[in-house]
Coordinates of C-alpha atoms and ligand atoms in Angstrom, one line a residue:
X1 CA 114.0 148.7 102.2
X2 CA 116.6 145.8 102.0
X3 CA 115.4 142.5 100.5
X4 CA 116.4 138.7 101.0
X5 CA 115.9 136.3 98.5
X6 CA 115.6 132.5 99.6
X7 CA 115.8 129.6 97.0
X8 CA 113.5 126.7 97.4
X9 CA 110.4 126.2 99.4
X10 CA 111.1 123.1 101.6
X11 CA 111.6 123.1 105.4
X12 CA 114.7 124.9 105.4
X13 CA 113.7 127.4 102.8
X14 CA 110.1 128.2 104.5
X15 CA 111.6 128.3 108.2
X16 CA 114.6 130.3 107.3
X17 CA 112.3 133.0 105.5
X18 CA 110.7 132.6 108.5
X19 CA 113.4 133.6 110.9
X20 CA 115.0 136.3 108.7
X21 CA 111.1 138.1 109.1
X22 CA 111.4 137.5 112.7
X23 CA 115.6 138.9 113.2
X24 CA 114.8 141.7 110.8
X25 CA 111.6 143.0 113.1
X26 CA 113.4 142.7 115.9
X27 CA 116.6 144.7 114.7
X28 CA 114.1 147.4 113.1
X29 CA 115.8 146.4 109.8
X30 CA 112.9 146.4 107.1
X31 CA 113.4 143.4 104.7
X32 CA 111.0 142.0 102.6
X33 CA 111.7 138.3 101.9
X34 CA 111.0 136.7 98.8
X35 CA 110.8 132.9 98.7
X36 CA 111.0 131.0 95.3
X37 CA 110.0 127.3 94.6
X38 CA 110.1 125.7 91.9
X39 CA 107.1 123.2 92.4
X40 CA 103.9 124.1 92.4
X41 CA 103.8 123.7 96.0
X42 CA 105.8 124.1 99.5
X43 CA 107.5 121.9 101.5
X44 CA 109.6 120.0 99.5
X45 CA 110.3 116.5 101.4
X46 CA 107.3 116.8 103.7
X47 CA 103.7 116.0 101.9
X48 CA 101.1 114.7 103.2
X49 CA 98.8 113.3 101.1
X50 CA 94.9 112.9 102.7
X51 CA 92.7 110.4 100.9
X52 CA 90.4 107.6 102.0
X53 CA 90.4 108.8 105.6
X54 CA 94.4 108.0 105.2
X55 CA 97.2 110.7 106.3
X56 CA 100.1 109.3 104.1
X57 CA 103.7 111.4 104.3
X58 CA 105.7 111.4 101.3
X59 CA 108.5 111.8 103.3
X60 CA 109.1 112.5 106.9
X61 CA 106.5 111.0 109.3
X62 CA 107.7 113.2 112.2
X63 CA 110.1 114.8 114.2
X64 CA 112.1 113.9 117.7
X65 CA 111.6 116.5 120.7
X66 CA 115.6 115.7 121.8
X67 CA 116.3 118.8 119.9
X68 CA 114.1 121.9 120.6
X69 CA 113.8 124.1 116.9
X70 CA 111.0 122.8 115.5
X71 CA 109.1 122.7 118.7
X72 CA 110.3 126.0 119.2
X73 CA 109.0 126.9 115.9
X74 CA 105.6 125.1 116.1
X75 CA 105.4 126.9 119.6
X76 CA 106.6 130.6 117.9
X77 CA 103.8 130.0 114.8
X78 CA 100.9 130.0 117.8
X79 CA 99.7 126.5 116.7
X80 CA 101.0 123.9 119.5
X81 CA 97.4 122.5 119.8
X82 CA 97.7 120.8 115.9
X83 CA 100.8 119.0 117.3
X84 CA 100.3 115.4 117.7
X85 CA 102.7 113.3 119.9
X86 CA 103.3 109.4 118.8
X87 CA 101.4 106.7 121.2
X88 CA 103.7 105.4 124.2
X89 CA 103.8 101.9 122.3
X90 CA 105.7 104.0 119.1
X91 CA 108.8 103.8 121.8
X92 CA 108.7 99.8 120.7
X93 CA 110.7 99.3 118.1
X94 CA 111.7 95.9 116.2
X95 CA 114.6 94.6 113.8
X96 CA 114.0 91.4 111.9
X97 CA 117.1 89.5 111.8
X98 CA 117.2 85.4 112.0
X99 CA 113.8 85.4 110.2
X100 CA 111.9 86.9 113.3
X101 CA 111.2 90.4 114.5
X102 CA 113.5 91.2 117.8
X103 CA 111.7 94.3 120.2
X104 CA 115.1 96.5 120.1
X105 CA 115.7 96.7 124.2
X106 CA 115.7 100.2 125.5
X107 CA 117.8 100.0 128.7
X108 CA 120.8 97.5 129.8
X109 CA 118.7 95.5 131.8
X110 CA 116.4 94.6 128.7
X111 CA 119.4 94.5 126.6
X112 CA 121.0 91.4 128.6
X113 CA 117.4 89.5 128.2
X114 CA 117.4 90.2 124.6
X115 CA 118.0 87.9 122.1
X116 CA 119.2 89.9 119.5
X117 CA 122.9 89.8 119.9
X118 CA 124.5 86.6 120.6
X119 CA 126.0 85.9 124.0
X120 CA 129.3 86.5 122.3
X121 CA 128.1 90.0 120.4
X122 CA 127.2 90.9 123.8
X123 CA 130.1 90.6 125.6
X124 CA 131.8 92.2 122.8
X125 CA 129.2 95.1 123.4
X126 CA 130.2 95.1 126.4
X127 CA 134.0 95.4 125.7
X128 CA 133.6 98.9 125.1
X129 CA 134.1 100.1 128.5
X130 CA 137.3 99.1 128.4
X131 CA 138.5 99.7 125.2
X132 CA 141.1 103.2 124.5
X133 CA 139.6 106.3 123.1
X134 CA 139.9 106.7 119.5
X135 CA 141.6 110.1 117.5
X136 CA 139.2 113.0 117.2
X137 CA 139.8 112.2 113.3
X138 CA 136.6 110.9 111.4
X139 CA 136.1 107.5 110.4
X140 CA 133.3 105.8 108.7
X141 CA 130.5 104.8 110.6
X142 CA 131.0 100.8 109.8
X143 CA 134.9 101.1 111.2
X144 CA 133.5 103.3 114.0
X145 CA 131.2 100.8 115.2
X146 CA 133.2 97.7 114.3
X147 CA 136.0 99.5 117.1
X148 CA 134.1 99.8 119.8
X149 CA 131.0 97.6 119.4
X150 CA 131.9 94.8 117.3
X151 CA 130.6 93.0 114.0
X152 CA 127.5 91.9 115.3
X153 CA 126.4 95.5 116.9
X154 CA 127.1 97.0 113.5
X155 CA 125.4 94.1 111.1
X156 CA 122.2 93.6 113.9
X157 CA 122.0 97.4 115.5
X158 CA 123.6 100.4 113.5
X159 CA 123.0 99.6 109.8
X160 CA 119.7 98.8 110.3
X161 CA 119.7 102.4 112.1
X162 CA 121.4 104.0 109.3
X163 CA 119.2 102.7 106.7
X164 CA 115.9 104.1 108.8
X165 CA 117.6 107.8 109.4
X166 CA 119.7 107.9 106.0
X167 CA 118.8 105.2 103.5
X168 CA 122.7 105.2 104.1
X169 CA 125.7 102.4 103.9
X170 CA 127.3 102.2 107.1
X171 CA 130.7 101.4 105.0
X172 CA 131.1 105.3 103.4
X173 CA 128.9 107.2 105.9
X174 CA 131.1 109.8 108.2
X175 CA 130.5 109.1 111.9
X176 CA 131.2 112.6 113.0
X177 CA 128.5 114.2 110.2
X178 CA 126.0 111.4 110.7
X179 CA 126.3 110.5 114.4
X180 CA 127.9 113.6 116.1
X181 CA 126.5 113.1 119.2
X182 CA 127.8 109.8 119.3
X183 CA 131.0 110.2 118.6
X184 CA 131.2 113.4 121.0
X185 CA 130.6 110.9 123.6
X186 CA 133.9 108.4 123.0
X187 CA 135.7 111.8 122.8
X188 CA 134.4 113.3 126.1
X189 CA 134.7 110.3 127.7
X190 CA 136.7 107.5 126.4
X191 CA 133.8 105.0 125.4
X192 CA 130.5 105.0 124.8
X193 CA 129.4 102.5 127.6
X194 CA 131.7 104.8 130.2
X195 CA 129.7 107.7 128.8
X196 CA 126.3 106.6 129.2
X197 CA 127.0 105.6 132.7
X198 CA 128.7 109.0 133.3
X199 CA 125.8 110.4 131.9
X200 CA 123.5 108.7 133.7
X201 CA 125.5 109.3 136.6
X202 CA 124.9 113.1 136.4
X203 CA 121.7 112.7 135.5
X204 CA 120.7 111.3 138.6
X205 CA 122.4 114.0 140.2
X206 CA 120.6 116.3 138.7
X207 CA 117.6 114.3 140.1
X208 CA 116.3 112.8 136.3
X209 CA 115.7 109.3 136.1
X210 CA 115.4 107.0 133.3
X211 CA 118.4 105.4 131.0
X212 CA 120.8 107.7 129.3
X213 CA 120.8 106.6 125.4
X214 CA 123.6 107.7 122.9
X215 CA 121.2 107.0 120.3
X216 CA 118.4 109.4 119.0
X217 CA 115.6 109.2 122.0
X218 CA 112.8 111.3 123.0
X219 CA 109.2 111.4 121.0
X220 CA 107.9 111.8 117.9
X221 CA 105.5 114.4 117.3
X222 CA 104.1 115.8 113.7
X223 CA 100.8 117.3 113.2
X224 CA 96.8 116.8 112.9
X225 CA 96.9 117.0 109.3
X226 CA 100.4 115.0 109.3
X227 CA 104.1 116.5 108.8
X228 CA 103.0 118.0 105.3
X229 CA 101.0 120.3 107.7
X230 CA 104.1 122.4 109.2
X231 CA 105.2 123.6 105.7
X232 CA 101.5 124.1 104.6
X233 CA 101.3 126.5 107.7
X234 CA 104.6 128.2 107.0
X235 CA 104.1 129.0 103.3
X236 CA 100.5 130.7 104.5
X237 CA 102.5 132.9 106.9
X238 CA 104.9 133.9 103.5
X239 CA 101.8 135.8 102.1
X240 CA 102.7 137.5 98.9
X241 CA 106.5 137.0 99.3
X242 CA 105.9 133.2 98.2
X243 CA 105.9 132.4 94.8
X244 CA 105.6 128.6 93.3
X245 CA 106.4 127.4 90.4
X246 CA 109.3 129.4 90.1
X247 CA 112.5 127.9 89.2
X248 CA 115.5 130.3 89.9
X249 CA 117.8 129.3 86.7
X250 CA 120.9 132.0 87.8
X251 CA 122.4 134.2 90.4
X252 CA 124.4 137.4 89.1
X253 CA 126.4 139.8 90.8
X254 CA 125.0 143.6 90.5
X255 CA 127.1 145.7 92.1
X256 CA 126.5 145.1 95.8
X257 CA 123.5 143.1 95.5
X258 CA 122.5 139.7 93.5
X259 CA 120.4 139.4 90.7
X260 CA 117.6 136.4 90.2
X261 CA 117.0 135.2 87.0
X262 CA 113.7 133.0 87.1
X263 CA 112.2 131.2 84.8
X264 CA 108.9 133.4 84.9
X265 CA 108.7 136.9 85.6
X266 CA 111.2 140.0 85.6
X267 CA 114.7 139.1 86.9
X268 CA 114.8 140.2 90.7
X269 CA 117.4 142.1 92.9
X270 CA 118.5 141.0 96.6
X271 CA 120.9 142.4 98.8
X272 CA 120.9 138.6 100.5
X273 CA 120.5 135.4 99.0
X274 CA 119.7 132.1 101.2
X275 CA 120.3 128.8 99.4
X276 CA 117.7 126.0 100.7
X277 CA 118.2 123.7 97.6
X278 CA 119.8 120.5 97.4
X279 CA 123.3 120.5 96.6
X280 CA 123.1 119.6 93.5
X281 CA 120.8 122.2 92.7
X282 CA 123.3 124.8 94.5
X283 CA 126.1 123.3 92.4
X284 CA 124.7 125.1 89.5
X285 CA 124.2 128.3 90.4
X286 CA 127.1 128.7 92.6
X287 CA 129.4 127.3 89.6
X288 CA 130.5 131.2 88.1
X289 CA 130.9 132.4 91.7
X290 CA 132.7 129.5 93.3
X291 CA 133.6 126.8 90.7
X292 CA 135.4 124.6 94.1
X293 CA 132.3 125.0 95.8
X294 CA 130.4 123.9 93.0
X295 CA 132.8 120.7 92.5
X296 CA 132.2 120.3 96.2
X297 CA 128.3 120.2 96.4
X298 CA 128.1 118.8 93.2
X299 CA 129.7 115.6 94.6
X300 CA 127.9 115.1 97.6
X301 CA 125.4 111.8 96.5
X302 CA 122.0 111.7 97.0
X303 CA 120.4 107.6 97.6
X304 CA 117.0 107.2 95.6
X305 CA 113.4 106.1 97.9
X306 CA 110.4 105.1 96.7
X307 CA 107.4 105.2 99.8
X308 CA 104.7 103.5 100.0
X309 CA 101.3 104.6 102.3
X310 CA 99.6 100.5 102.6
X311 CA 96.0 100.4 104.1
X312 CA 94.7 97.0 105.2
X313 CA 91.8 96.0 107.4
X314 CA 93.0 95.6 110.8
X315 CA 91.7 92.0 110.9
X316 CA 94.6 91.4 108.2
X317 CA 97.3 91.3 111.4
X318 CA 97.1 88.3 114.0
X319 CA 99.1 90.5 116.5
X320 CA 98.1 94.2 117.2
X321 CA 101.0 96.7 115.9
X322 CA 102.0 97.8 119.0
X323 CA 105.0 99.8 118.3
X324 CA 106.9 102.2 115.7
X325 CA 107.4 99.2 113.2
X326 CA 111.0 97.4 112.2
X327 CA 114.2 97.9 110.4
X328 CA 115.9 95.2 108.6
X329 CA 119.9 94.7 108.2
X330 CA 121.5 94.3 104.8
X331 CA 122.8 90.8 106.0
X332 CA 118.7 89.9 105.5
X333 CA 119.2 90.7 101.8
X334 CA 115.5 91.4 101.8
X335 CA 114.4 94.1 99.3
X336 CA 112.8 96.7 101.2
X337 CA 114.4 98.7 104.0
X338 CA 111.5 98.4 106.9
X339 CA 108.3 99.6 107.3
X340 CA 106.0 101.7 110.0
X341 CA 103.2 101.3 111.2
X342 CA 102.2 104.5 111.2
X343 CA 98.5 104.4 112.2
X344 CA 100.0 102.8 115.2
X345 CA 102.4 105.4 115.8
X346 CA 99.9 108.6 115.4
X347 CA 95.8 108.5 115.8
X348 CA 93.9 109.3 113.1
X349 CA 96.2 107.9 110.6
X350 CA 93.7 105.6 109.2
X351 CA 90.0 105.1 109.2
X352 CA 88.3 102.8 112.1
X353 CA 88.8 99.1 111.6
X354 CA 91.7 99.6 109.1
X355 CA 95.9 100.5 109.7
X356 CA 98.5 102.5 107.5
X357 CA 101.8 100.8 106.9
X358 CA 104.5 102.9 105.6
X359 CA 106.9 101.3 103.8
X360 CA 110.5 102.2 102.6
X361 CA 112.4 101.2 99.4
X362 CA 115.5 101.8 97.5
X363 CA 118.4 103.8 99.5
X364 CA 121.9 103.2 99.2
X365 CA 121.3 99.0 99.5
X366 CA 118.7 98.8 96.6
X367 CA 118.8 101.4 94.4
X368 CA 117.6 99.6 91.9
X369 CA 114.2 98.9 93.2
X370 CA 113.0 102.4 92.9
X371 CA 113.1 101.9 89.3
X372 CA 110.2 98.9 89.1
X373 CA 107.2 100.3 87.6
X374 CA 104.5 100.8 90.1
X375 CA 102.9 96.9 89.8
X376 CA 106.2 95.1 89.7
X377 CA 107.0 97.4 92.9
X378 CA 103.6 96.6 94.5
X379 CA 104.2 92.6 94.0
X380 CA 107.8 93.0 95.8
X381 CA 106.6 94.8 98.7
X382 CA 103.5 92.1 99.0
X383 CA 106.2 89.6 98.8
X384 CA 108.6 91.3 101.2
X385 CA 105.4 92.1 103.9
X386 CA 105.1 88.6 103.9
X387 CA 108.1 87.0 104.5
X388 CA 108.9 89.9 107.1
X389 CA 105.0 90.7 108.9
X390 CA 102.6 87.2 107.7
X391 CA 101.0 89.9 105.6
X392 CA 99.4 88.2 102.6
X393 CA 96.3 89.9 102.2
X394 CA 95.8 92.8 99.3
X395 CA 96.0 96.6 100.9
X396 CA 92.4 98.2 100.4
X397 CA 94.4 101.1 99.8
X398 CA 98.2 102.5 98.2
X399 CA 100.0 105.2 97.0
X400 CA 103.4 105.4 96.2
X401 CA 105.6 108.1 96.5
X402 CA 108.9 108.4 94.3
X403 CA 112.0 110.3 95.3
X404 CA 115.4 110.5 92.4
X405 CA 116.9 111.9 95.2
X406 CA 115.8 111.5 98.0
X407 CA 118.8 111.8 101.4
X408 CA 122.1 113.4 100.7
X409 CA 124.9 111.2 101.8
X410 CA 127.2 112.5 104.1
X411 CA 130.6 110.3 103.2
X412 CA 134.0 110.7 105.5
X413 CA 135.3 114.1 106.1
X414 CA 131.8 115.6 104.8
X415 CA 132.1 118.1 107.8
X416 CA 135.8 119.4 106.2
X417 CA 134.5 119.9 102.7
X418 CA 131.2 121.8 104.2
X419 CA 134.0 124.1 105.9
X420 CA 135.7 124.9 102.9
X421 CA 132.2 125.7 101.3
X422 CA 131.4 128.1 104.1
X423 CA 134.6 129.4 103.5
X424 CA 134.4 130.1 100.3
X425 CA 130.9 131.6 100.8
X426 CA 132.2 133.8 103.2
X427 CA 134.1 135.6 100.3
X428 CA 130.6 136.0 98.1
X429 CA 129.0 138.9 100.7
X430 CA 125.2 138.0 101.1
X431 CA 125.0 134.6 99.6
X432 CA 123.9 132.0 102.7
X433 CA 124.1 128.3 102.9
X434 CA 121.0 126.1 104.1
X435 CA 119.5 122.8 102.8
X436 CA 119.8 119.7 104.3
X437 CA 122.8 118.3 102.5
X438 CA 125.5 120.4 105.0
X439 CA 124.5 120.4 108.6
X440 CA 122.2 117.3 108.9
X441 CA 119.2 116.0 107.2
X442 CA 116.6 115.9 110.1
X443 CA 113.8 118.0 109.8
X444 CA 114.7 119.7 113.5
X445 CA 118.3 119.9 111.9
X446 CA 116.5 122.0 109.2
X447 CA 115.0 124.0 111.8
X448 CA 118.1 124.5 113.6
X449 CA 120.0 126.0 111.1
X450 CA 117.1 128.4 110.1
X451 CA 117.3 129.5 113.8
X452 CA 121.5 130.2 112.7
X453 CA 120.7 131.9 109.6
X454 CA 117.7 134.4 110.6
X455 CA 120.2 136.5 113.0
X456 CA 123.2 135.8 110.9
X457 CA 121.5 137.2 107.6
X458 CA 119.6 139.8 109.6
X459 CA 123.2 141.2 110.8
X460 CA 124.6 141.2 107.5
X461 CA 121.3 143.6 106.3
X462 CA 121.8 145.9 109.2
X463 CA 125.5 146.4 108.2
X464 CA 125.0 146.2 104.5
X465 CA 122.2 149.1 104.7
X466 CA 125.5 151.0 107.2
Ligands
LIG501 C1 111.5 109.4 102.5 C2 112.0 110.4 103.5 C3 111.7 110.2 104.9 C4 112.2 111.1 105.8 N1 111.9 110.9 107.1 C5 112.3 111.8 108.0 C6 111.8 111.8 109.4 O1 111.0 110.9 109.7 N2 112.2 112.7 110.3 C7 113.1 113.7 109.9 O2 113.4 114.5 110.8 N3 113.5 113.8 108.6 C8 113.1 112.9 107.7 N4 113.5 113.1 106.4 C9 114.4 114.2 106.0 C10 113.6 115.5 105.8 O3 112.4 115.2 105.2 C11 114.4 116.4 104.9 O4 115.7 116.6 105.4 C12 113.9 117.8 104.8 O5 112.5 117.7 104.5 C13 114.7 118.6 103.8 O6 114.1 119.9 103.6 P1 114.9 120.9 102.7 O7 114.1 122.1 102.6 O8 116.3 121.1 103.1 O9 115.0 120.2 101.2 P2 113.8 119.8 100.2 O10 112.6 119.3 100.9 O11 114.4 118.9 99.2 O12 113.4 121.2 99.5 C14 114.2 121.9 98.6 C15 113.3 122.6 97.6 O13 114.1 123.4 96.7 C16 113.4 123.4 95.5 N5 114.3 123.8 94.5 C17 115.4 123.2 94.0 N6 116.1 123.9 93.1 C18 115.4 125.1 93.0 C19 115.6 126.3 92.2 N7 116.6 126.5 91.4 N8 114.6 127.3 92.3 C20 113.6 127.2 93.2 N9 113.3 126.1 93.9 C21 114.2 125.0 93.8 C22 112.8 122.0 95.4 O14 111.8 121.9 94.4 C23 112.4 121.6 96.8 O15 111.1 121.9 97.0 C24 113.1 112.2 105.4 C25 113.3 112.4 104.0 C26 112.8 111.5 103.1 C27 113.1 111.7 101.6

């Protein structure tokens, strides 16, 4: 019997366990995989927490079906009828900018009507399509933008953006590790505008309708029970191989295999060893193996969050919610990143007659905020709902949710030092890199690299075991 070891019990530990089963059965390679957490429970990021008739996330709300892994994997675990997909109106989304919420337009016909961008930012937009393709080398997202879009796309469109998917500053994020797909586009075909309408083009001869977006697209789906429910689910299917509350404090090598330390029980031995820990976590145990892997992971930043799940009676809002909710651009200076309005995004969010707000703090722009005591916190969002939303009433309900380190960062030429890592890893048989701080922080980014690990470690057993 071979065994595989994986460190840490969110997403990407729990679906890469998951897959390594799965790659072992099917190579007849018998592995018994071992998952250790150091919490007290799985999942990590993703925790839902049901109260009051509330489903509040901790972290993620959802995931986008424009990338097929975790559907894949929701499909694979036989449990497609908990999935819940968001409300057509969750497709609206708003920015406040100019002291009023703007619907973000979804096709270049609503674009032109919008008001968002001046006539001047538009036509600047617009420049695009006739603008040289860059150099394949990476740039920060800020100069990206500010090439081919202009100032006002960047201040009005993509920070706000890159606050909701990162908590990130435009100004040291890497285009190429945070918006690959983007900048694939100017490189296949000279500009972004030219490569929406060439994709469009061969959409339509492919007989699909509807606009072509270089931005993230499709729906949001999650679960009954909310996101928290996926990891709840996959840590069940672990059986006896899970164990929480087990903090892996070293990694030794044993002749051809790698010894555990943990901080309870007997040390353990694996011939395979899957890191899903954040980076800085990794940093330490990789440090006697690898010390320039170590410096590398080590130095990849994580921004700090603080959540909060807001009930109010739905008579509280004038307007109904109809949509996913609104970022806000630094140029605002306003004190909280945006907020969703979750019970309008998925049913059964909140009780009848009241909605679920989720709001987001902290990040890269205020870091500071996260570190307000739970009252002085409470009064700022207030504040901030009300300047932003009209909302001046009391929530009937809050919690708040703190994360030190909450998104890893990925800064300009992330993608290079993450090669040199897997380099280096590559000369350490049986140790394997996940996590979200390498490959992209999304949860179907997760997914997607659990669905590269499981054959990829279930290879290396088959040849370790000759
Ligand atoms: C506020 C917030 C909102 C988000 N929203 C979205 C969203 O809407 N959609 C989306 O796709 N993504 C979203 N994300 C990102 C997504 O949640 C994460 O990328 C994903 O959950 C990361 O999973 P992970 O397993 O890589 O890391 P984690 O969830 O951080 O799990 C790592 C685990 O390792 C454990 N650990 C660390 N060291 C050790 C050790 N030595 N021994 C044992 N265990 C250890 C930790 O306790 C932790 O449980 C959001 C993230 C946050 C913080």
């Amino acid at each position: 019997m071979t065994r595989v070891a994986v460190i840490g019990g969110g997403l990407s530990g729990l679906s890469a366990a998951r897959a390594v089963r799965e790659c072992a059965a099917q190579k007849g390679v018998d592995a018994q995989v071992l998952l250790f957490e150091k919490e007290g429970y799985a999942g990590g990021k993703i925790r839902s927490a049901r109260s009051g008739g509330f489903i509040c996330e901790y972290g993620p709300n959802g995931f986008l079906d424009n990338k097929p892994s975790t559907m894949a994997l929701v499909n694979k675990m036989g449990v497609t009828e908990r999935l819940v997909k968001s409300n057509d109106d969750a497709k609206k989304r708003y920015v406040f900018t100019g002291g009023r919420m703007h619907r973000l337009p979804e096709d270049p016909m609503s674009f032109l009507s919008s008001e968002i961008l001046s006539i001047r930012g538009k036509a600047r937009l617009a420049a695009d399509y006739f603008l040289p393709q860059g150099t394949d080398c990476d740039e920060t997202v800020a100069q990206f933008v500010r090439r081919r879009l202009g100032d006002e796309a960047l201040d009005k469109l993509i920070d706000p953006m890159s606050a909701g998917i990162y908590a990130g500053d435009p100004s040291v994020m890497s285009i190429k590790s945070c918006f690959p797909k983007v900048k694939a586009i100017e490189m296949q075909f000279g500009g972004l505008l030219r490569g929406m309408v060439a994709m469009q083009q061969m959409a339509k001869a492919k007989g699909q309708s509807g606009p072509q977006s270089a931005g993230p697209g499709g729906n949001l789906w999650s679960m009954e029970g909310g996101t928290g429910e996926l990891c709840e689910r996959l840590a069940l299917e672990c059986g006896d191989g899970l164990f929480l509350g087990v903090n892996v404090t070293s990694l030794e090598r044993m002749g051809a295999q790698w010894k555990l330390s943990l901080s309870h029980g007997e040390p353990v031995l694996a011939d395979a060893v899957i890191f899903a820990i954040p980076s800085y976590d990794a940093a330490t145990l990789i440090r006697p193996h690898s010390e320039e892997s170590a410096r590398i992971m080590s130095n990849i930043p994580y921004v700090p969050m603080v959540v909060l799940g807001l009930g109010y009676e739905k008579a509280t809002f004038g307007n109904p919610l109809d949509g996913f909710g609104f970022l806000i651009p630094t140029k605002e200076r306003r004190k909280i990143l945006g907020a969703l309005w979750s019970s309008s995004i998925f049913k059964n969010r909140a009780p009848d007659g009241k909605v679920l707000l989720t709001v987001m703090t902290g990040g890269a722009r205020n870091p500071e905020v996260t570190l307000l005591g739970d009252d002085e916190l409470m009064a700022l969002v207030r504040q901030e709902l009300a300047a932003t939303m009209g909302v001046r009433s009391e929530p009937v309900f809050a919690k708040i949710f703190r994360w030190q380190k909450a998104i890893p960062q990925y800064l300009l030429n992330h993608g290079d030092r993450v090669a040199t890592v897997e380099a280096l890893f590559a000369a350490l048989p049986g140790l394997f890199l996940g996590g979200n701080a390498y490959y992209g922080i999304g949860i179907n980014d997760c997914t997607a690299r659990a669905e590269v690990l499981g054959p990829k470690v279930a290879d290396y057993l088959c040849g370790a075991k000759g």
